[in-house]
Short mmCIF file of C-alpha atoms in Angstrom, two decimals:
data_model
loop_
_atom_site.label_atom_id
_atom_site.label_comp_id
_atom_site.label_asym_id
_atom_site.label_seq_id
_atom_site.Cartn_x
_atom_site.Cartn_y
_atom_site.Cartn_z
CA UNK A 813 0.00 0.00 0.00
CA UNK A 814 2.90 2.33 0.72
CA UNK A 815 4.29 1.93 -2.80
CA UNK A 816 0.82 2.75 -4.44
CA UNK A 817 0.42 6.09 -2.72
CA UNK A 818 0.25 9.17 -5.04
CA UNK A 819 0.36 12.83 -4.28
CA UNK A 820 -2.58 14.95 -5.42
CA UNK A 821 -0.38 16.51 -8.08
CA UNK A 822 0.70 13.08 -9.34
CA UNK A 823 -2.92 11.92 -9.43
CA UNK A 824 -4.06 15.02 -11.30
CA UNK A 825 -1.14 14.63 -13.76
CA UNK A 826 -2.27 11.07 -14.35
CA UNK A 827 -5.84 12.25 -15.00
CA UNK A 828 -4.57 14.88 -17.42
CA UNK A 829 -2.53 12.33 -19.34
CA UNK A 830 -5.49 9.93 -19.51
CA UNK A 831 -7.76 12.68 -20.85
CA UNK A 832 -5.20 13.97 -23.35
CA UNK A 833 -4.47 10.46 -24.64
CA UNK A 834 -8.04 9.16 -24.48
CA UNK A 835 -9.82 12.26 -25.87
CA UNK A 836 -7.42 13.91 -28.32
CA UNK A 837 -10.19 15.22 -30.65
CA UNK A 838 -12.56 18.19 -30.63
CA UNK A 839 -16.29 17.57 -30.13
CA UNK A 840 -19.48 19.39 -31.04
CA UNK A 841 -21.74 19.51 -27.97
CA UNK A 842 -25.30 20.80 -27.48
CA UNK A 843 -25.91 22.60 -24.19
CA UNK A 844 -27.76 25.41 -22.47
CA UNK A 845 -25.91 28.36 -20.97
CA UNK A 846 -26.72 28.82 -17.30
CA UNK A 847 -24.05 31.52 -16.97
CA UNK A 848 -21.98 33.54 -19.44
CA UNK A 849 -19.54 36.27 -18.44
CA UNK A 850 -16.44 38.00 -19.77
CA UNK A 851 -13.28 38.71 -17.80
CA UNK A 852 -10.05 40.16 -19.17
CA UNK A 853 -11.09 39.32 -22.70
CA UNK A 854 -11.89 35.67 -21.94
CA UNK A 855 -15.41 34.21 -21.82
CA UNK A 856 -16.38 31.88 -18.97
CA UNK A 857 -19.48 29.71 -19.35
CA UNK A 858 -21.47 27.27 -17.26
CA UNK A 859 -23.12 24.57 -19.34
CA UNK A 860 -26.14 22.49 -18.32
CA UNK A 861 -28.48 19.94 -19.83
CA UNK A 862 -32.07 19.76 -18.59
CA UNK A 863 -34.36 16.78 -18.52
CA UNK A 864 -37.52 17.44 -20.53
CA UNK A 865 -39.60 16.04 -17.67
CA UNK A 866 -37.94 18.02 -14.88
CA UNK A 867 -36.30 21.38 -14.42
CA UNK A 868 -33.33 19.90 -12.55
CA UNK A 869 -30.18 19.70 -14.76
CA UNK A 870 -29.03 16.19 -15.53
CA UNK A 871 -25.53 17.36 -16.52
CA UNK A 872 -23.34 20.34 -15.73
CA UNK A 873 -19.87 21.51 -16.80
CA UNK A 874 -17.64 24.57 -17.03
CA UNK A 875 -16.32 25.92 -20.33
CA UNK A 876 -13.87 28.64 -21.32
CA UNK A 877 -13.19 30.49 -24.51
CA UNK A 878 -9.79 32.18 -24.49
CA UNK A 879 -9.50 35.75 -25.69
CA UNK A 880 -7.69 34.79 -28.90
CA UNK A 881 -10.70 32.76 -30.03
CA UNK A 882 -13.39 34.82 -28.32
CA UNK A 883 -12.42 37.99 -30.23
CA UNK A 884 -13.27 36.14 -33.48
CA UNK A 885 -16.23 34.04 -32.31
CA UNK A 886 -18.29 36.73 -30.55
CA UNK A 887 -18.64 39.29 -33.43
CA UNK A 888 -19.57 36.56 -35.91
CA UNK A 889 -22.13 35.03 -33.55
CA UNK A 890 -23.74 38.39 -32.80
CA UNK A 891 -23.90 39.46 -36.46
CA UNK A 892 -25.50 36.17 -37.44
CA UNK A 893 -28.00 35.77 -34.61
CA UNK A 894 -28.59 39.41 -33.78
CA UNK A 895 -28.08 38.62 -30.10
CA UNK A 896 -25.36 38.33 -27.50
CA UNK A 897 -24.57 35.08 -25.75
CA UNK A 898 -26.59 35.04 -22.55
CA UNK A 899 -27.92 32.73 -19.89
CA UNK A 900 -30.83 30.59 -21.01
CA UNK A 901 -29.63 30.36 -24.62
CA UNK A 902 -29.10 26.99 -26.27
CA UNK A 903 -25.81 26.71 -28.14
CA UNK A 904 -23.76 24.24 -30.19
CA UNK A 905 -20.12 24.48 -29.08
CA UNK A 906 -16.96 22.95 -30.51
CA UNK A 907 -14.81 21.95 -27.53
CA UNK A 908 -11.92 19.85 -26.41
CA UNK A 909 -11.28 18.64 -22.85
CA UNK A 910 -8.62 20.17 -20.65
CA UNK A 911 -7.59 19.15 -17.17
CA UNK A 912 -5.24 21.36 -15.19
CA UNK A 913 -3.54 20.05 -12.08
CA UNK A 914 -4.36 23.23 -10.10
CA UNK A 915 -7.68 24.36 -11.66
CA UNK A 916 -9.41 21.11 -12.50
CA UNK A 917 -11.44 20.11 -15.55
CA UNK A 918 -13.09 22.34 -18.13
CA UNK A 919 -14.10 22.34 -21.76
CA UNK A 920 -12.16 24.72 -23.99
CA UNK A 921 -14.37 26.35 -26.63
CA UNK A 922 -12.89 26.78 -30.11
CA UNK A 923 -16.04 27.55 -32.10
CA UNK A 924 -19.78 28.28 -31.72
CA UNK A 925 -22.32 27.49 -34.44
CA UNK A 926 -24.74 30.47 -34.63
CA UNK A 927 -27.11 28.62 -36.98
CA UNK A 928 -27.96 26.13 -34.22
CA UNK A 929 -28.88 28.99 -31.89
CA UNK A 930 -30.90 30.62 -34.66
CA UNK A 931 -32.81 27.40 -35.11
CA UNK A 932 -33.51 27.12 -31.40
CA UNK A 933 -34.58 30.76 -31.26
CA UNK A 934 -36.83 30.23 -34.25
CA UNK A 935 -38.43 27.20 -32.60
CA UNK A 936 -38.93 29.13 -29.38
CA UNK A 937 -40.38 32.12 -31.24
CA UNK A 938 -42.75 29.87 -33.19
CA UNK A 939 -43.87 28.24 -29.95
CA UNK A 940 -44.63 31.66 -28.43
CA UNK A 941 -46.50 32.75 -31.59
CA UNK A 942 -48.48 29.49 -31.60
CA UNK A 943 -49.47 29.98 -27.96
CA UNK A 944 -50.50 33.60 -28.57
CA UNK A 945 -52.70 32.52 -31.48
CA UNK A 946 -54.25 29.72 -29.44
CA UNK A 947 -55.09 32.26 -26.73
CA UNK A 948 -56.75 34.41 -29.42
CA UNK A 949 -54.70 37.52 -28.60
CA UNK A 950 -52.17 37.60 -31.46
CA UNK A 951 -54.24 40.00 -33.62
CA UNK A 952 -56.08 41.92 -30.87
CA UNK A 953 -53.96 45.07 -31.24
CA UNK A 954 -54.59 45.31 -34.99
CA UNK A 955 -58.33 45.28 -34.30
CA UNK A 956 -58.02 48.54 -32.34
CA UNK A 957 -58.62 51.85 -34.12
CA UNK A 958 -56.11 54.65 -33.73
CA UNK A 959 -58.04 57.73 -32.51
CA UNK A 960 -58.49 60.50 -35.07
CA UNK A 961 -56.96 63.03 -32.71
CA UNK A 962 -54.02 60.94 -31.49
CA UNK A 963 -52.12 63.65 -29.62
CA UNK A 964 -51.71 62.28 -26.07
CA UNK A 965 -48.80 59.86 -26.24
CA UNK A 966 -47.50 57.52 -23.50
CA UNK A 967 -43.85 56.79 -24.30
CA UNK A 968 -42.02 53.75 -22.92
CA UNK A 969 -38.28 54.16 -23.41
CA UNK A 970 -35.01 54.69 -21.64
CA UNK A 971 -34.81 58.22 -20.29
CA UNK A 972 -31.24 58.68 -21.51
CA UNK A 973 -31.71 57.06 -24.93
CA UNK A 974 -30.85 59.27 -27.89
CA UNK A 975 -33.83 57.80 -29.74
CA UNK A 976 -36.27 59.15 -27.15
CA UNK A 977 -34.73 62.62 -27.43
CA UNK A 978 -35.06 62.53 -31.22
CA UNK A 979 -38.68 61.33 -30.92
CA UNK A 980 -39.66 64.10 -28.47
CA UNK A 981 -37.85 66.79 -30.50
CA UNK A 982 -39.55 65.72 -33.72
CA UNK A 983 -43.01 65.92 -32.12
CA UNK A 984 -42.20 69.31 -30.58
CA UNK A 985 -41.08 70.70 -33.96
CA UNK A 986 -44.34 69.74 -35.66
CA UNK A 987 -47.25 72.16 -36.01
CA UNK A 988 -49.45 69.96 -33.84
CA UNK A 989 -49.79 70.14 -30.06
CA UNK A 990 -48.63 66.69 -28.98
CA UNK A 991 -48.59 65.86 -25.26
CA UNK A 992 -46.12 63.07 -24.55
CA UNK A 993 -45.19 61.58 -21.20
CA UNK A 994 -42.22 59.28 -20.62
CA UNK A 995 -42.56 56.09 -18.61
CA UNK A 996 -38.91 55.03 -18.12
CA UNK A 997 -37.97 51.42 -18.73
CA UNK A 998 -34.87 49.30 -19.33
CA UNK A 999 -34.61 48.73 -23.08
CA UNK A 1000 -31.69 46.28 -23.26
CA UNK A 1001 -30.34 43.44 -21.18
CA UNK A 1002 -32.09 40.91 -19.01
CA UNK A 1003 -34.41 43.43 -17.32
CA UNK A 1004 -36.31 44.44 -20.48
CA UNK A 1005 -39.33 42.19 -19.97
CA UNK A 1006 -40.05 43.09 -16.33
CA UNK A 1007 -39.29 46.79 -16.81
CA UNK A 1008 -41.49 47.28 -19.90
CA UNK A 1009 -44.36 45.32 -18.31
CA UNK A 1010 -44.11 47.51 -15.19
CA UNK A 1011 -44.26 50.63 -17.39
CA UNK A 1012 -47.30 49.23 -19.24
CA UNK A 1013 -49.05 48.61 -15.91
CA UNK A 1014 -48.44 52.24 -14.92
CA UNK A 1015 -49.84 53.47 -18.25
CA UNK A 1016 -52.85 51.13 -17.87
CA UNK A 1017 -53.79 52.84 -14.59
CA UNK A 1018 -53.87 56.16 -16.51
CA UNK A 1019 -55.28 54.78 -19.77
CA UNK A 1020 -58.02 57.41 -20.07
CA UNK A 1021 -55.35 60.13 -20.22
CA UNK A 1022 -53.70 58.78 -23.40
CA UNK A 1023 -54.59 57.97 -27.01
CA UNK A 1024 -51.81 55.46 -27.74
CA UNK A 1025 -48.57 53.94 -26.38
CA UNK A 1026 -45.21 54.16 -28.17
CA UNK A 1027 -42.43 51.74 -27.23
CA UNK A 1028 -39.14 53.01 -28.68
CA UNK A 1029 -35.50 52.06 -28.36
CA UNK A 1030 -32.64 53.98 -29.89
CA UNK A 1031 -28.88 53.81 -29.58
CA UNK A 1032 -28.74 50.23 -28.22
CA UNK A 1033 -26.97 47.27 -29.73
CA UNK A 1034 -28.99 45.32 -32.28
CA UNK A 1035 -27.52 42.17 -30.74
CA UNK A 1036 -29.53 42.64 -27.54
CA UNK A 1037 -33.13 42.07 -28.58
CA UNK A 1038 -34.00 38.93 -26.61
CA UNK A 1039 -36.06 40.87 -24.06
CA UNK A 1040 -38.62 41.72 -26.76
CA UNK A 1041 -39.20 38.04 -27.67
CA UNK A 1042 -40.93 36.87 -24.48
CA UNK A 1043 -44.41 35.45 -23.97
CA UNK A 1044 -45.25 37.59 -20.93
CA UNK A 1045 -44.41 40.88 -22.66
CA UNK A 1046 -46.24 39.85 -25.84
CA UNK A 1047 -49.38 38.95 -23.83
CA UNK A 1048 -49.32 42.29 -22.02
CA UNK A 1049 -49.02 44.28 -25.27
CA UNK A 1050 -51.57 42.14 -27.15
CA UNK A 1051 -54.19 42.65 -24.41
CA UNK A 1052 -53.47 46.35 -23.88
CA UNK A 1053 -56.59 48.55 -24.38
CA UNK A 1054 -54.71 51.32 -26.22
CA UNK A 1055 -52.99 50.96 -29.62
CA UNK A 1056 -49.28 50.18 -29.14
CA UNK A 1057 -46.72 51.41 -31.70
CA UNK A 1058 -43.22 49.88 -31.59
CA UNK A 1059 -40.05 51.45 -32.91
CA UNK A 1060 -37.21 49.45 -31.37
CA UNK A 1061 -34.69 49.88 -34.19
CA UNK A 1062 -34.41 46.29 -35.34
CA UNK A 1063 -34.24 46.13 -39.15
CA UNK A 1064 -33.17 42.52 -39.72
CA UNK A 1065 -36.12 40.69 -38.16
CA UNK A 1066 -39.37 41.45 -36.44
CA UNK A 1067 -39.47 40.75 -32.75
CA UNK A 1068 -42.54 39.08 -31.28
CA UNK A 1069 -43.33 42.44 -29.66
CA UNK A 1070 -43.44 43.96 -33.18
CA UNK A 1071 -45.74 41.16 -34.39
CA UNK A 1072 -48.42 41.67 -31.73
CA UNK A 1073 -48.31 45.48 -31.69
CA UNK A 1074 -50.83 47.71 -33.48
CA UNK A 1075 -48.11 49.08 -35.76
CA UNK A 1076 -44.40 48.41 -36.14
CA UNK A 1077 -41.97 51.07 -37.42
CA UNK A 1078 -38.19 50.82 -37.63
CA UNK A 1079 -36.96 53.69 -35.46
CA UNK A 1080 -38.15 56.22 -32.87
CA UNK A 1081 -38.03 58.99 -35.50
CA UNK A 1082 -40.18 56.84 -37.79
CA UNK A 1083 -42.71 56.53 -34.94
CA UNK A 1084 -42.77 60.31 -34.54
CA UNK A 1085 -43.11 60.74 -38.31
CA UNK A 1086 -46.06 58.33 -38.37
CA UNK A 1087 -47.88 60.23 -35.59
CA UNK A 1088 -47.25 63.56 -37.31
CA UNK A 1089 -48.40 62.15 -40.65
CA UNK A 1090 -51.53 60.71 -39.00
CA UNK A 1091 -52.34 64.11 -37.47
CA UNK A 1092 -51.69 65.79 -40.84
CA UNK A 1093 -54.06 63.40 -42.61
CA UNK A 1094 -56.77 64.12 -40.04
CA UNK A 1095 -56.14 67.85 -40.41
CA UNK A 1096 -56.32 67.57 -44.22
CA UNK A 1097 -59.55 65.59 -43.93
CA UNK A 1098 -61.03 68.27 -41.65
CA UNK A 1099 -59.95 71.02 -44.07
CA UNK A 1100 -61.45 69.11 -46.99
CA UNK A 1101 -64.69 68.56 -45.07
CA UNK A 1102 -64.75 72.24 -44.15
CA UNK A 1103 -64.29 73.27 -47.80
CA UNK A 1104 -66.98 70.84 -48.95
CA UNK A 1105 -69.31 72.10 -46.23
CA UNK A 1106 -68.67 75.70 -47.29
CA UNK A 1107 -69.39 74.84 -50.94
CA UNK A 1108 -72.55 72.95 -50.02
CA UNK A 1109 -73.69 75.79 -47.76
CA UNK A 1110 -73.10 78.34 -50.53
CA UNK A 1111 -75.01 76.22 -53.03
CA UNK A 1112 -77.83 75.75 -50.53
CA UNK A 1113 -77.96 79.50 -49.82
CA UNK A 1114 -78.11 80.27 -53.56
CA UNK A 1115 -80.94 77.78 -54.05
CA UNK A 1116 -82.86 79.08 -51.04
CA UNK A 1117 -82.35 82.70 -52.13
CA UNK A 1118 -83.80 81.88 -55.53
CA UNK A 1119 -86.75 80.11 -53.93
CA UNK A 1120 -87.27 83.02 -51.53
CA UNK A 1121 -87.27 85.51 -54.42
CA UNK A 1122 -89.87 83.43 -56.26
CA UNK A 1123 -92.01 83.28 -53.14
CA UNK A 1124 -91.58 87.02 -52.59
CA UNK A 1125 -92.78 87.74 -56.11
CA UNK A 1126 -95.72 85.38 -55.72
CA UNK A 1127 -96.86 86.82 -52.35
CA UNK A 1128 -98.90 89.81 -53.71
CA UNK A 1129 -100.79 87.58 -56.13
CA UNK A 1130 -101.31 84.90 -53.51
CA UNK A 1131 -102.39 87.50 -50.97
CA UNK A 1132 -104.97 88.89 -53.36
CA UNK A 1133 -106.38 85.42 -54.00
CA UNK A 1134 -106.42 84.56 -50.31
CA UNK A 1135 -107.98 87.89 -49.42
CA UNK A 1136 -110.79 87.42 -51.95
CA UNK A 1137 -111.41 83.90 -50.69
CA UNK A 1138 -111.43 84.99 -47.05
CA UNK A 1139 -113.73 87.95 -47.73
CA UNK A 1140 -116.21 85.64 -49.48
CA UNK A 1141 -115.94 83.21 -46.60
CA UNK A 1142 -116.51 85.99 -44.02
CA UNK A 1143 -119.57 87.23 -45.94
CA UNK A 1144 -120.96 83.72 -46.04
CA UNK A 1145 -120.30 83.21 -42.33
CA UNK A 1146 -121.92 86.57 -41.49
CA UNK A 1147 -125.06 85.65 -43.43
CA UNK A 1148 -125.24 82.31 -41.67
CA UNK A 1149 -124.61 83.94 -38.29
CA UNK A 1150 -127.38 86.50 -38.90
CA UNK A 1151 -129.87 83.80 -39.91
CA UNK A 1152 -128.99 81.71 -36.87
CA UNK A 1153 -129.31 84.76 -34.56
CA UNK A 1154 -132.74 85.67 -35.98
CA UNK A 1155 -133.91 82.07 -35.60
CA UNK A 1156 -132.62 82.03 -32.02
CA UNK A 1157 -134.38 85.30 -31.19
CA UNK A 1158 -137.69 83.99 -32.59
CA UNK A 1159 -137.45 80.78 -30.56
CA UNK A 1160 -136.57 82.61 -27.33
CA UNK A 1161 -139.35 85.17 -27.89
CA UNK A 1162 -141.86 82.34 -28.20
CA UNK A 1163 -140.53 80.77 -25.03
CA UNK A 1164 -140.77 84.12 -23.20
CA UNK A 1165 -144.42 84.54 -24.30
CA UNK A 1166 -145.21 81.02 -23.07
CA UNK A 1167 -143.51 81.72 -19.73
CA UNK A 1168 -145.40 85.03 -19.46
CA UNK A 1169 -148.73 83.21 -19.76
CA UNK A 1170 -147.77 80.57 -17.19
CA UNK A 1171 -146.29 82.90 -14.52
CA UNK A 1172 -149.65 84.08 -12.94
CA UNK A 1173 -150.87 80.51 -12.61
CA UNK A 1174 -147.59 79.38 -11.12
CA UNK A 1175 -147.49 82.36 -8.71
CA UNK A 1176 -151.05 81.80 -7.54
CA UNK A 1177 -150.39 78.10 -6.99
CA UNK A 1178 -147.21 78.91 -5.08
CA UNK A 1179 -148.98 81.46 -2.83
CA UNK A 1180 -151.75 78.97 -2.01
CA UNK A 1181 -149.18 76.38 -0.97
CA UNK A 1182 -147.25 78.85 1.18
CA UNK A 1183 -150.43 80.12 2.83
CA UNK A 1184 -151.38 76.57 3.74
CA UNK A 1185 -147.92 76.03 5.26
CA UNK A 1186 -148.30 79.21 7.36
CA UNK A 1187 -151.64 78.05 8.71
CA UNK A 1188 -150.16 74.69 9.73
CA UNK A 1189 -147.26 76.43 11.45
CA UNK A 1190 -149.64 78.77 13.34
CA UNK A 1191 -151.62 75.79 14.63
CA UNK A 1192 -148.39 74.12 15.77
CA UNK A 1193 -147.32 77.32 17.58
CA UNK A 1194 -150.64 77.60 19.36
CA UNK A 1195 -150.23 74.05 20.64
CA UNK A 1196 -146.87 75.07 22.15
CA UNK A 1197 -148.16 78.23 23.92
CA UNK A 1198 -147.23 78.14 27.70
CA UNK A 1199 -150.59 79.78 28.63
CA UNK A 1200 -152.35 76.61 27.58
CA UNK A 1201 -150.19 74.65 30.04
CA UNK A 1202 -150.97 77.13 32.85
CA UNK A 1203 -154.71 76.80 32.15
CA UNK A 1204 -154.42 73.10 32.63
CA UNK A 1205 -153.09 73.60 36.19
CA UNK A 1206 -149.36 73.61 35.54
CA UNK A 1207 -147.04 76.35 36.93
CA UNK A 1208 -143.54 77.67 36.13
CA UNK A 1209 -140.96 78.36 38.85
CA UNK A 1210 -138.30 80.98 38.02
CA UNK A 1211 -135.23 82.37 39.72
CA UNK A 1212 -133.71 85.55 38.42
CA UNK A 1213 -135.93 85.25 35.34
CA UNK A 1214 -134.83 81.74 34.44
CA UNK A 1215 -136.95 78.57 34.75
CA UNK A 1216 -135.85 76.25 37.59
CA UNK A 1217 -135.58 72.67 36.37
CA UNK A 1218 -133.53 71.15 39.23
CA UNK A 1219 -134.20 72.00 42.91
CA UNK A 1220 -130.54 71.22 43.70
CA UNK A 1221 -129.58 74.49 42.07
CA UNK A 1222 -131.40 76.48 44.77
CA UNK A 1223 -129.86 77.62 48.06
CA UNK A 1224 -131.24 78.75 51.39
CA UNK A 1225 -132.40 82.38 51.16
CA UNK A 1226 -132.92 82.34 47.39
CA UNK A 1227 -136.01 84.21 46.16
CA UNK A 1228 -138.14 82.43 43.58
CA UNK A 1229 -141.43 83.22 41.83
CA UNK A 1230 -144.08 80.75 40.75
CA UNK A 1231 -146.19 81.70 37.70
CA UNK A 1232 -149.76 80.28 37.53
CA UNK A 1233 -152.76 80.93 35.28
CA UNK A 1234 -154.28 83.61 37.59
CA UNK A 1235 -151.11 85.27 38.97
CA UNK A 1236 -147.57 85.00 40.40
CA UNK A 1237 -146.36 83.92 43.90
CA UNK A 1238 -142.95 85.00 45.26
CA UNK A 1239 -141.25 82.75 47.85
CA UNK A 1240 -138.05 82.54 49.96
CA UNK A 1241 -136.22 79.19 50.22
CA UNK A 1242 -135.85 78.20 53.95
#
């Protein structure tokens, strides 16, 4: 056992020799980047392979691309794909194994095939597009109508971007009164998706204050467009209630954000030019409508003036005809009224004569009836005369001139008088 002992250095040298002798070739390997960073001109990568059924990587390794190779590989990759190498990207790398006694094992990258990454990106983009169409939101923005007076603009862009400055200056120099408000967002790098969605949420809360949304990006690298090819951002834009215009400066290909937007233009200045042109077209349409309205009004006034003149000339003749007709009608009505009045007078005179003959008879009959009623009343009054009661033996007791009906009302010493048929008796209550 003592003779088989190796130092760590000797063991690592043995591993290096085994790897160099057993794997002398270069290999093309498919992998996903979990990390990609530059340091002193070199590129350091972490490679993983995921299981389709689980998110946990089933393989992991480190890779390095030395500066001498990286300076050639990176520009070619970015020109071809339009993107920078970044975490989450699938790549096809040409590598050979290297084991260093002090630093361990790593794969050394000598080439990267951009066409493989393009294919993976295309598959991923097609999957996102398919999902958006299945959700029924892919064409929602194009169904919106841009307002005629599209002057209140919500702008999502980087505050320091030259493109935003050009956009704002171009609107300010136009003859129209645009009102634009910036909602700052990150327009390149990994934070694009979250930042633009946050800006859209802020605009959504103020949606009634704007006519459209413009997402612009100027001055950034065309190789950093991955943030505009995400499902979450595409869904937010597709479902947004205001028309969204994109001008993110990407000439080679449309991003998914461009595909779902209401309108895609190439640059921020092109977005400003479109808004100005739209306002100009509306202004021209209003001017044309105003001119047509003026012409129609003038024609209408001419026609009405001619008609009025004809009517004015016809009025004396018409008045004469109407006057003659009305005078004849009045004469006819007067004759009828006179005949009716005479007939009415004759009828009423006959009625008056009849009433005159009947009045004495009616008066005599009425007087006889009233006289009979008076006689009956007199007989009733006689029956109620108090003298008749006194003659029958009744008497009336009075105190202070009032008849006494209840002896309880009298007191000792009161003077009363009793009225009888033949006289009056005065008494003192003892």
